[in-house]
mmCIF file of C-alpha atoms in Angstrom:
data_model
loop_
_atom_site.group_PDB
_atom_site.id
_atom_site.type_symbol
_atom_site.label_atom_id
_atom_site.label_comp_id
_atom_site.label_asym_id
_atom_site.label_seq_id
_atom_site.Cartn_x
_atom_site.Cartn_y
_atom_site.Cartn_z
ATOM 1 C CA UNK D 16 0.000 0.000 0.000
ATOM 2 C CA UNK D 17 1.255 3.472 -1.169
ATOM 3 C CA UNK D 18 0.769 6.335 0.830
ATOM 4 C CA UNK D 19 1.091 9.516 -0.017
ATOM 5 C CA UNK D 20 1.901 12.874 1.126
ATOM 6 C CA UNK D 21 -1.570 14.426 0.265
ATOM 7 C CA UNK D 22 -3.760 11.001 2.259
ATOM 8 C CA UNK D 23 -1.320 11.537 4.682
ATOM 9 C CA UNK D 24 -1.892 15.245 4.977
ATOM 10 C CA UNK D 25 -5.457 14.771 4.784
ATOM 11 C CA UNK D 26 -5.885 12.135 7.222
ATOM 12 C CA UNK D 27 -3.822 14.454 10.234
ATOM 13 C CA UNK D 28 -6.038 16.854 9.117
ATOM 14 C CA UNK D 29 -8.977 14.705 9.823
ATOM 15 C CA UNK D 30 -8.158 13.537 13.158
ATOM 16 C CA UNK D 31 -6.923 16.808 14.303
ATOM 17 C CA UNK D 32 -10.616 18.206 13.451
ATOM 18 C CA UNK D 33 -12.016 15.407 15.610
ATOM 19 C CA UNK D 34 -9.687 16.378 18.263
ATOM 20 C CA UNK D 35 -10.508 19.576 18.567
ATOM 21 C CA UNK D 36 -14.420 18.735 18.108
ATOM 22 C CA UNK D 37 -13.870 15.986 20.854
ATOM 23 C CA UNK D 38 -13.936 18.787 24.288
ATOM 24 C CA UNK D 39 -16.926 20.238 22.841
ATOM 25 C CA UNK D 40 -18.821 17.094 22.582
ATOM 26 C CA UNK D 41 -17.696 15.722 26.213
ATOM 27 C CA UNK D 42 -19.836 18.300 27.810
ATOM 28 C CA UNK D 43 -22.549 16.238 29.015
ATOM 29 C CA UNK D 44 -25.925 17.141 29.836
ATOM 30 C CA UNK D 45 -25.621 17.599 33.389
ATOM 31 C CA UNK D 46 -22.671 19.542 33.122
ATOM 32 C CA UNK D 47 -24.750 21.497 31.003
ATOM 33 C CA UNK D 48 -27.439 22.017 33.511
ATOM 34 C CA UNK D 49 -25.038 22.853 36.171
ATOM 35 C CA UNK D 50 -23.141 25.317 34.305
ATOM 36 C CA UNK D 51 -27.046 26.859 33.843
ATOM 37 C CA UNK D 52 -27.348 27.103 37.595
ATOM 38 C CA UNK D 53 -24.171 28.646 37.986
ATOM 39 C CA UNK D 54 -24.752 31.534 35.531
ATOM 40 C CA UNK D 55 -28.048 31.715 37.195
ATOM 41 C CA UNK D 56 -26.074 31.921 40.911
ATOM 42 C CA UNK D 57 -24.256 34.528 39.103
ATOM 43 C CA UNK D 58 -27.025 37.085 38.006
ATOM 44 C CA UNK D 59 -28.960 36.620 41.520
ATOM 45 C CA UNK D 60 -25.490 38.298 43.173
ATOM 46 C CA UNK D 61 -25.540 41.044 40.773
ATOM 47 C CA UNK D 62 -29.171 41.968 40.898
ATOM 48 C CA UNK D 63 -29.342 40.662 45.049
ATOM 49 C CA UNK D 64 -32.523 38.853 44.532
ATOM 50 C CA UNK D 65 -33.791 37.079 47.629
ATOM 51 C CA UNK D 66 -35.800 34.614 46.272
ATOM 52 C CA UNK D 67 -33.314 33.908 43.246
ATOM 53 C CA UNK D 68 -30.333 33.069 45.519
ATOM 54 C CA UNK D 69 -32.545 31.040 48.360
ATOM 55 C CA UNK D 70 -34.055 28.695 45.529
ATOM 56 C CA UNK D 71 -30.551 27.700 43.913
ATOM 57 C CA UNK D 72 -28.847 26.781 47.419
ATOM 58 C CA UNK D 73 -29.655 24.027 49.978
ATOM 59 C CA UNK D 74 -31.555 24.508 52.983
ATOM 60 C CA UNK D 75 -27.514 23.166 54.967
ATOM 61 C CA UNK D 76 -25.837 25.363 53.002
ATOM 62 C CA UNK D 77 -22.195 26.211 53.729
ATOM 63 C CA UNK D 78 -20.919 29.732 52.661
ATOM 64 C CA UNK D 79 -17.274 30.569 53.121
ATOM 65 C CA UNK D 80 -15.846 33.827 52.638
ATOM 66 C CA UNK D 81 -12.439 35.044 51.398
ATOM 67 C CA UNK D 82 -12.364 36.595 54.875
ATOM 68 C CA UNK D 83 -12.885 32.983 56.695
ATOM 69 C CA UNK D 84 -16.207 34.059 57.820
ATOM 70 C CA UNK D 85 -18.643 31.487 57.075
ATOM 71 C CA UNK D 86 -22.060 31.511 56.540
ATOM 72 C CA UNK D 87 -25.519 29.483 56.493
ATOM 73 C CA UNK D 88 -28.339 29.698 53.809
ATOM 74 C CA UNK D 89 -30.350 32.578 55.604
ATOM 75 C CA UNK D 90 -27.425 34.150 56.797
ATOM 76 C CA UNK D 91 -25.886 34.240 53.171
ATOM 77 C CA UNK D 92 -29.091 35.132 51.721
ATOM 78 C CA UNK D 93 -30.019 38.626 53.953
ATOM 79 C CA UNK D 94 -26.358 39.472 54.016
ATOM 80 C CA UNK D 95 -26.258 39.330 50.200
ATOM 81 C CA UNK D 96 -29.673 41.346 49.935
ATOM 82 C CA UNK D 97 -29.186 43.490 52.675
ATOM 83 C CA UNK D 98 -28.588 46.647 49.912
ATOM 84 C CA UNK D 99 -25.125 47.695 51.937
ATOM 85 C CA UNK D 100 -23.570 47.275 48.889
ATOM 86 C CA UNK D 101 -24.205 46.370 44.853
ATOM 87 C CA UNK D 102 -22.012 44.431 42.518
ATOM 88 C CA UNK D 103 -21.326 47.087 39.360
ATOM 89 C CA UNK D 104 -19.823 43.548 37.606
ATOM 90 C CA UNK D 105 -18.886 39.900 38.516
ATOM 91 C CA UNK D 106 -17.322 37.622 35.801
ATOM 92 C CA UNK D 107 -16.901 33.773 36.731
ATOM 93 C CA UNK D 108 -13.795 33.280 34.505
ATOM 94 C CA UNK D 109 -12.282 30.196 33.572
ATOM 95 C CA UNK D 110 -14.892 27.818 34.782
ATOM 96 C CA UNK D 111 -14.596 24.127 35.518
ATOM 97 C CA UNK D 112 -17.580 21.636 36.042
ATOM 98 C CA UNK D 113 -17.293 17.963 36.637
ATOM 99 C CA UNK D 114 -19.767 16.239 37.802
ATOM 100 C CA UNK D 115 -19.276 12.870 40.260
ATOM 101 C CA UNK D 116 -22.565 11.086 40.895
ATOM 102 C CA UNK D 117 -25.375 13.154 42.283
ATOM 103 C CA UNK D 118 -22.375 16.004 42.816
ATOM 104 C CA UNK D 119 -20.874 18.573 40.437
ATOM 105 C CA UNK D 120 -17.826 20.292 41.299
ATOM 106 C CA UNK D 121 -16.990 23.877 39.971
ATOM 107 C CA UNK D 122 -14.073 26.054 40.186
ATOM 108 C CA UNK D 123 -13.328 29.508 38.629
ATOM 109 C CA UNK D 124 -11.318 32.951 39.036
ATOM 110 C CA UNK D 125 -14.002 35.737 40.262
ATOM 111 C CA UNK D 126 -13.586 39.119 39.157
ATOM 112 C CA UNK D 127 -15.754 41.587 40.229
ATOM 113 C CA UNK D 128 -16.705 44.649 41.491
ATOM 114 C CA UNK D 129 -18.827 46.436 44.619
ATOM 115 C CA UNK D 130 -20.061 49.616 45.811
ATOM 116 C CA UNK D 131 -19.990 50.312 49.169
ATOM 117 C CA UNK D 132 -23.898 52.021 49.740
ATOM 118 C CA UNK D 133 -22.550 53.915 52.792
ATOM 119 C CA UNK D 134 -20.131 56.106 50.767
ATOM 120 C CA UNK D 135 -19.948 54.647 46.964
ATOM 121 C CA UNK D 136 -16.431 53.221 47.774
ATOM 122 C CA UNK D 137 -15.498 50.807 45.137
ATOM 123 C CA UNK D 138 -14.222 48.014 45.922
ATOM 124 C CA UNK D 139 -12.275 45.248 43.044
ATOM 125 C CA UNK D 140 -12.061 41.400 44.458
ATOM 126 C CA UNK D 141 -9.953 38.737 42.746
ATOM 127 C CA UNK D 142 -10.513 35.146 43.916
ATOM 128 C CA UNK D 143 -10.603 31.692 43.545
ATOM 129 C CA UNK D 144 -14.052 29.945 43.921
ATOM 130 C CA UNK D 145 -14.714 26.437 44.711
ATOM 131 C CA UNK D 146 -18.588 25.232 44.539
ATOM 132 C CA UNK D 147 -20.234 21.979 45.462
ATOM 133 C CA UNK D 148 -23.172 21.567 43.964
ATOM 134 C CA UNK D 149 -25.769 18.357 45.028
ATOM 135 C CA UNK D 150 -28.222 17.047 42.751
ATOM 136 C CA UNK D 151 -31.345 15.221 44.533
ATOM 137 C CA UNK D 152 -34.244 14.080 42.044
ATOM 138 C CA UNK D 153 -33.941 16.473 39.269
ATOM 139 C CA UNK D 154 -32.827 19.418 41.377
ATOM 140 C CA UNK D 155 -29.488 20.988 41.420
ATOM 141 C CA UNK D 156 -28.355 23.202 44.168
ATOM 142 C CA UNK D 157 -25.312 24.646 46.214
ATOM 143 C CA UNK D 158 -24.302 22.855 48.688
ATOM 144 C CA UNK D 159 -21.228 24.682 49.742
ATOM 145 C CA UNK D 160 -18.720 27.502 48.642
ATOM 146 C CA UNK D 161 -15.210 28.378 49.332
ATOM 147 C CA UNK D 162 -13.270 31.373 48.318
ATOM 148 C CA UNK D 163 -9.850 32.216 48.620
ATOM 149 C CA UNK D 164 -7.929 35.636 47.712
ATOM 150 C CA UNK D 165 -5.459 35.581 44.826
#
């Protein structure tokens, strides 16, 4: 069998389009679905909506501040609503889902932005972010969150 430069050239190119194709089709459905309740996590911060933020977490939440303070579901909730301050921008960059079983773990580098209500102080925060998400029946929802300063 003869092969030649141009099959040869054509077949690398063929398996280095289903290489790149592969990562794109790995993304299963769940991850999906989690990556939806993330973005959703995301745009109950910025517009501190009550309701929003208490539906996508777990009634045992765990929710750990930069700062090592640490926080349940309610407390999280009315400390994140309480209008002392207002995110102007946060961007989840970089993120990472993987989901184990009925969990889903997701990491990414938060950027974003607050103003302080009490005298319009902005204030920038870089960090690392490490969810847990838990799915029971059809439901997925935080479970826990850890941040640490970059």
């Amino acid at each position: 069998m003869t092969i030649n430069r141009r099959d040869l050239a054509l077949s690398t190119f063929a398996i280095s389009a289903l290489a790149l194709a592969t990562p794109a089709l790995a993304v299963s459905a769940e991850e999906d679905t989690v990556a939806k309740k993330v973005e959703a996590f995301r745009l109950a911060q910025i517009a501190a909506d009550p309701k929003a933020l208490g539906a996508l977490c777990w009634d045992d939440l765990s929710y750990s501040h930069s700062s090592g303070k640490v926080e349940d579901k309610a407390t999280f909730v009315t400390n994140a609503t309480d209008g002392k301050s207002k995110f102007l921008s946060i961007e989840y960059k970089d993120p990472t889902i993987k989901v184990v079983g009925p969990a889903a773990i997701v990491r990414f580098h938060w950027i974003a932005e607050q103003e302080m209500a009490a005298d319009g102080k902005k204030v920038p925060t870089n960090l690392h972010i490490l969810m847990n998400w838990q799915k029971q029946g059809d439901e997925w929802k935080l479970l826990s969150r850890a941040a640490t300063k970059l």
